[in-house]
XYZ file of C-alpha atoms in Angstrom:
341
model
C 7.904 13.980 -11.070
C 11.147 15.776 -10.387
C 13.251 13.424 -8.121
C 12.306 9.791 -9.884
C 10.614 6.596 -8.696
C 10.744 2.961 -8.732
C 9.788 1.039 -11.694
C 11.777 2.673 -14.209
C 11.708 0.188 -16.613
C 11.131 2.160 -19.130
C 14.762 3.020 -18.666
C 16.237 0.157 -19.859
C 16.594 -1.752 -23.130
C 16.630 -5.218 -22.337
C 14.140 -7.778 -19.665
C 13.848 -7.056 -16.040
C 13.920 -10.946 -15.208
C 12.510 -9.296 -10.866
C 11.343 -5.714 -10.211
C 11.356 -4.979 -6.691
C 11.609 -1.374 -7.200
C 8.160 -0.154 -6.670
C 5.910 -1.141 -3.309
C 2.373 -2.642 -5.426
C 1.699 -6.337 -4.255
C 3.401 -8.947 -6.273
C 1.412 -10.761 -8.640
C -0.861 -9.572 -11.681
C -4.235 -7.791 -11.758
C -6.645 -9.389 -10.372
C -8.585 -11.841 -13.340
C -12.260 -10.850 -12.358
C -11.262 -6.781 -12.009
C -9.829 -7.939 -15.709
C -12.659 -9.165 -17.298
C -15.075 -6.822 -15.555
C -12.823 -3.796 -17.277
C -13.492 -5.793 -20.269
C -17.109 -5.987 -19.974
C -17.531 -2.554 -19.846
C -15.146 -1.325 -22.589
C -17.901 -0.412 -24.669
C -18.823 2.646 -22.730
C -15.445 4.102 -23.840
C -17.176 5.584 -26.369
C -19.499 8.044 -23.330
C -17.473 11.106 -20.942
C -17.112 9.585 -17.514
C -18.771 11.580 -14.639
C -16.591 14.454 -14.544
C -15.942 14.398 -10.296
C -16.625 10.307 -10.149
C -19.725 11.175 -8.172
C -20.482 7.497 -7.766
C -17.411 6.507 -6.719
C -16.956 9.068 -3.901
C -20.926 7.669 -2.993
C -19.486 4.062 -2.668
C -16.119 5.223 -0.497
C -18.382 7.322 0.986
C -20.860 4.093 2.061
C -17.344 1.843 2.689
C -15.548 4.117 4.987
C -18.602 5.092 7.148
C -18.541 8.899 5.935
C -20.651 11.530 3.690
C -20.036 11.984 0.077
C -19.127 15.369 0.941
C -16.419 13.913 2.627
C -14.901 12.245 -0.214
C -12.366 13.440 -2.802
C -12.139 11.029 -6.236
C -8.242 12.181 -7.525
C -6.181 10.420 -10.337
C -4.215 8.529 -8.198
C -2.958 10.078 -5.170
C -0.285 12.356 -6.901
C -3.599 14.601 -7.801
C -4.395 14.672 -3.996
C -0.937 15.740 -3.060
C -1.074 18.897 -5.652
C -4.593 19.766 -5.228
C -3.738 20.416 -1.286
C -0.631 22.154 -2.118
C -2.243 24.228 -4.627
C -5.442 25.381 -2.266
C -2.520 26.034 0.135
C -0.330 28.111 -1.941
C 1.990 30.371 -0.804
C 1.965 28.663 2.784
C 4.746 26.883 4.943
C 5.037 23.091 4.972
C 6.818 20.606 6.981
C 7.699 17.262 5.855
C 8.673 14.582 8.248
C 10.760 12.538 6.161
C 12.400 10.410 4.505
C 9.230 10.530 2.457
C 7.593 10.286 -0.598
C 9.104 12.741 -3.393
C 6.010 13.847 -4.257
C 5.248 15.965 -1.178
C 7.772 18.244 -1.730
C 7.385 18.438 -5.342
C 3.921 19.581 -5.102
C 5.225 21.790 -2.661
C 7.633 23.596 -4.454
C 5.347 23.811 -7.931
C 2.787 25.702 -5.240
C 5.700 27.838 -4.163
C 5.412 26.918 0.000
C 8.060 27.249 2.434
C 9.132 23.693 3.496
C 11.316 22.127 5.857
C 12.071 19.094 6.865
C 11.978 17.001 10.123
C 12.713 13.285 10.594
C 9.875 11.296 11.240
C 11.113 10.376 14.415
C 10.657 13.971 15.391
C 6.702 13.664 14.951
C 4.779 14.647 18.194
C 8.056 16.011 19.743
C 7.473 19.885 19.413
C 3.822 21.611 19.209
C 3.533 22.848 15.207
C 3.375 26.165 14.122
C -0.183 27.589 13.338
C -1.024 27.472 9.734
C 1.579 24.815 8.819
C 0.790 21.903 6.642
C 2.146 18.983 7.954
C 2.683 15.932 5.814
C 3.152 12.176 7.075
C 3.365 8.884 5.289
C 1.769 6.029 7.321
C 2.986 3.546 6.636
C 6.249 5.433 5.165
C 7.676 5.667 2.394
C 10.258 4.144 2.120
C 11.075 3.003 5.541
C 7.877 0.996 6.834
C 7.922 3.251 9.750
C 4.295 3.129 11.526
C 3.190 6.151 13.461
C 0.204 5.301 16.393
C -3.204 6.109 15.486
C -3.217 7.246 19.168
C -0.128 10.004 18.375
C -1.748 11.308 15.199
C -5.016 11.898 17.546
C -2.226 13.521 20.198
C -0.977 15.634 17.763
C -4.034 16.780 15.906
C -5.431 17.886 19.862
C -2.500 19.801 20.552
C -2.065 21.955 16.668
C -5.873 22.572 16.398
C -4.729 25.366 14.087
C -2.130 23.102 11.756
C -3.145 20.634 9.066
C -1.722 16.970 9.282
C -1.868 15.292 6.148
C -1.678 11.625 6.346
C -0.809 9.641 3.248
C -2.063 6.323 3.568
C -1.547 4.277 0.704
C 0.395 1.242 2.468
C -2.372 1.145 4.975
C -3.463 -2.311 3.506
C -0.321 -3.878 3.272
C 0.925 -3.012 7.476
C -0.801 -5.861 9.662
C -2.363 -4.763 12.823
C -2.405 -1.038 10.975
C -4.954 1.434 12.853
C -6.267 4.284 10.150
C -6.401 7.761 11.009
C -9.762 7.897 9.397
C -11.912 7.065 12.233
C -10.864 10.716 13.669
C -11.947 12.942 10.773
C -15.218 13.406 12.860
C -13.546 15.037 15.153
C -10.499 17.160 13.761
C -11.489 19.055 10.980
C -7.616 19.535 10.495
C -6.801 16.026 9.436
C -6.733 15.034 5.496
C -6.385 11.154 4.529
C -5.442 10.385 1.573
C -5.108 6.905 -0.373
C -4.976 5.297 -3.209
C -6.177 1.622 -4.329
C -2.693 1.427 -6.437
C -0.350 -0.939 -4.297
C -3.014 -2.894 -2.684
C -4.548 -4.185 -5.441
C -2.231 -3.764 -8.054
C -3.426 -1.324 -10.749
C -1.298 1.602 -10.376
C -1.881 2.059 -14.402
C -5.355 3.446 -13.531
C -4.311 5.603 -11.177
C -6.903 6.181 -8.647
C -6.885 7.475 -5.514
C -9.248 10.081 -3.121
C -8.687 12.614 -0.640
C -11.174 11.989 3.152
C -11.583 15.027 4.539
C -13.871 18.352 6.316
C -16.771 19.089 3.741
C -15.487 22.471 4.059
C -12.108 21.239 2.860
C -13.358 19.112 -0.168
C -15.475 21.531 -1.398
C -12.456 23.853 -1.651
C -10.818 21.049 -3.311
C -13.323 20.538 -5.723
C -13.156 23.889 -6.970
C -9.632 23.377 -7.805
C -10.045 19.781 -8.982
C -9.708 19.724 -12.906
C -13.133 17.578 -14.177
C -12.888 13.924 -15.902
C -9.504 13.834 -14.321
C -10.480 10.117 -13.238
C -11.525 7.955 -16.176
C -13.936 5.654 -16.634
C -12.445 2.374 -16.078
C -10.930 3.982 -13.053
C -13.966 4.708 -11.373
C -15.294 1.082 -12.429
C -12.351 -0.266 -11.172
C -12.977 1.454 -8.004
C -16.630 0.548 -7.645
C -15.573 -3.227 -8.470
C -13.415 -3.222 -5.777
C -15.319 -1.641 -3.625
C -18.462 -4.284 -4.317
C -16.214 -7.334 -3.600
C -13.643 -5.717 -1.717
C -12.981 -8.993 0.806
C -12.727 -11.625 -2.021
C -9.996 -9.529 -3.462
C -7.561 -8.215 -0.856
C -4.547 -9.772 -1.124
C -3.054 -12.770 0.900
C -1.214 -10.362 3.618
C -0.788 -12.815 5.850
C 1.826 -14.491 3.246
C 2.885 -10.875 1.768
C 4.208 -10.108 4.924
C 5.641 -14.072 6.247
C 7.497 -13.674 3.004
C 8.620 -10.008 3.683
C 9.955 -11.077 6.832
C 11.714 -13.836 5.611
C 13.523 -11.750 3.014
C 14.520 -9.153 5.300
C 15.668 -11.970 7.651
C 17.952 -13.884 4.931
C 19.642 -10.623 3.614
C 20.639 -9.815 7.214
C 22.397 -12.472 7.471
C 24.742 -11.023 4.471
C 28.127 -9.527 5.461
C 28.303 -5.738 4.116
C 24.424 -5.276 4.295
C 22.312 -4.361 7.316
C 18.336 -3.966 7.295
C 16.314 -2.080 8.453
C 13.196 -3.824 9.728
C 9.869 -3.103 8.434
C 6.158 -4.663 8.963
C 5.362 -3.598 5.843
C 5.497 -5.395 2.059
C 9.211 -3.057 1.704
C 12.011 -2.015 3.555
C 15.158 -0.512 2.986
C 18.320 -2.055 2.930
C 21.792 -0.013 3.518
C 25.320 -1.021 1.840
C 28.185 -0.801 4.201
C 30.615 0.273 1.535
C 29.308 1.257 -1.775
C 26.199 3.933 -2.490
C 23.016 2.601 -3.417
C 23.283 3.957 -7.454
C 26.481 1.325 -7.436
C 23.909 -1.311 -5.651
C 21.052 -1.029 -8.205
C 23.659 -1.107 -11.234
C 25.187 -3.904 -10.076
C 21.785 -6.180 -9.645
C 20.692 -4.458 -13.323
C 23.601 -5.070 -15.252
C 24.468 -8.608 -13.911
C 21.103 -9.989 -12.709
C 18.280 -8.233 -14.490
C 16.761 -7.161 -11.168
C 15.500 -3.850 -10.922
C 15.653 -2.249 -6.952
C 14.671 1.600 -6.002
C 18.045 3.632 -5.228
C 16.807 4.904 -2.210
C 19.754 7.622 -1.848
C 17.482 10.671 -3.703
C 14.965 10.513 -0.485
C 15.201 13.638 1.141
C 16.653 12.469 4.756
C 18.277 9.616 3.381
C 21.764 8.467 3.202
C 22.846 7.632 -0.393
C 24.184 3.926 0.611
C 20.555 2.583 1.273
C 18.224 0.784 -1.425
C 14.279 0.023 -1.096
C 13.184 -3.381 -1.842
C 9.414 -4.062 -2.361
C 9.077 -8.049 -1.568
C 8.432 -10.765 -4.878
C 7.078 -14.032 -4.838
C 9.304 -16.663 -3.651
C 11.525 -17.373 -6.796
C 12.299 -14.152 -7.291
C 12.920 -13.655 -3.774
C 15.510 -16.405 -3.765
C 17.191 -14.365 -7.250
C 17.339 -11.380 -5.414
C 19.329 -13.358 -2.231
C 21.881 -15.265 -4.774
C 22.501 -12.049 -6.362
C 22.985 -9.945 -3.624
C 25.799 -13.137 -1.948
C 27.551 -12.241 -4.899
C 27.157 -8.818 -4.634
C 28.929 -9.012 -1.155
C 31.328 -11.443 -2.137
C 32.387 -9.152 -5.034
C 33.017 -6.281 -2.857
């Protein structure tokens, strides 16, 4: 973790009264996952399966693909280094403002990467061999990319990998997944992670849908009992009673909207619109360091500078939407925010 992340709490000596500096749901854990975990604590005392063979079976059986397809990682972080480590050496593109993690992994693994804005996805045929990576939903903007221009894409750069990071996928309504073409391009890698959707990013689990070919090259890579046991129970939980326990999105989003709708109407600030549960939110004047100090130090609210993106100006912040009270903190301390400067 080289360039940071939200929820840096750890930071900071005294409450956080609002976080809405990292992109999980609002809310806590969900009770039965809870006393499930708690059922099974006793096997603690047993190795897990070292490659969470029965969890790849189950997202295997959910998604509609073979086992072989299926990657079990320690959160998606794992999924981003194990690809840049089987492609070592190589030359990556990242269409960004993105996730820091891409090109972290990258550099560790020693590739060649540049940088495109995302905008810029589709525009020009890719180079043979690259690895391309894509958020979808992004991170940190909210920006959705077509299922029907990944498909373009993947047609046109038979010989280029597109990785598509998918962790928001959840949380985007009307979202179409990329994962309905790994049938037919071998060159596509999914990747996502139960973390933000259903709030246990402390478990970290994630998985990698891909070629067979691919995974097992993965696999060989893939350091075992990397994914622990209450991970994997978590996962098959969720997976067993996965309807009952996705979140309300339908009032995620009605209050996301609703935020982003209020704050606009704040002299100094400007949105930038998102259909996801985040967006970003630029300062007309200050940077987004003197943003996130101010709502710290005076209000106890924690917000993700957004200014260390690569692609990103340093006056922007990313806001991940709270329940209601909160949200209405966040809006009384931002007025004074603008009134102050």
């Amino acid at each position: 973790m080289l360039t940071g992340h939200g929820d840096d709490r750890h930071k900071y000596q005294f409450p956080i009264r609002a976080d809405f500096s990292s992109n999980v749901v609002p809310g806590n854990v969900s009770k039965t996952l809870l006393s499930h975990l708690q059922d099974v604590l006793p096997w603690l005392n047993h190795y897990p399966e070292p490659d969470a063979a029965s969890l790849a079976n189950a997202l295997a059986g959910h998604y509609q693909l073979k086992a072989e397809n299926v990657l079990v990682t320690n959160g998606s972080v794992e999924a981003f280094y194990l690809l840049a480590q089987h492609f070592k050496g190589s030359k990556s593109l990242i269409f960004c403002p993105s996730f820091a993690e891409y090109e972290d992994a990258c550099r560790i693994f020693e590739h060649e990467t540049t940088f495109l804005p995302i905008d810029d996805f589709g525009v020009k045929p890719s180079a043979p061999g690259l690895l391309n990576w894509l958020g979808n939903p992004n991170n940190p903007d909210g920006k959705v990319t077509s299922c029907d221009k990944i498909k373009n894409w993947l047609q046109t750069n038979p010989e280029s990998f597109l990785v598509v990071d998918e962790a928001y996928v959840l949380l985007c309504a009307g979202f179409q997944s990329s994962i309905p073409l790994l049938d037919e391009f071998p060159n596509l890698v999914v990747i996502h992670s139960f973390t933000k959707t259903f709030a246990i990013p402390g478990l970290r689990m994630g998985f990698i849908l891909a070629s067979a070919k691919l995974i097992a090259e993965l696999t060989k890579l893939k350091m075992p009992w990397s994914v622990n046991y209450l991970a994997i129970e978590a996962g098959k939980f969720i997976l067993k009673n996965y309807e009952s326990m996705l979140p309300d999105l339908s009032r995620i989003l009605a209050n996301s909207q609703r935020l982003q709708n209020e704050i606009a109407q704040l002299p100094g600030l400007k949105v930038i619109p998102s259909a996801t549960n985040y967006f970003l939110l630029e300062t007309e004047k200050e940077s987004g360091a003197e943003l996130k100090a101010f709502l710290l130090g005076k209000h106890g609210i924690l917000v993700r500078d957004a200014g260390n993106f690569r692609c990103s100006e340093k006056n922007k912040v990313r806001i991940a939407v709270q329940d209601e009270n909160d949200n209405q903190l966040l809006i009384e301390a931002l007025k004074e925010w603008t009134h102050c400067s």
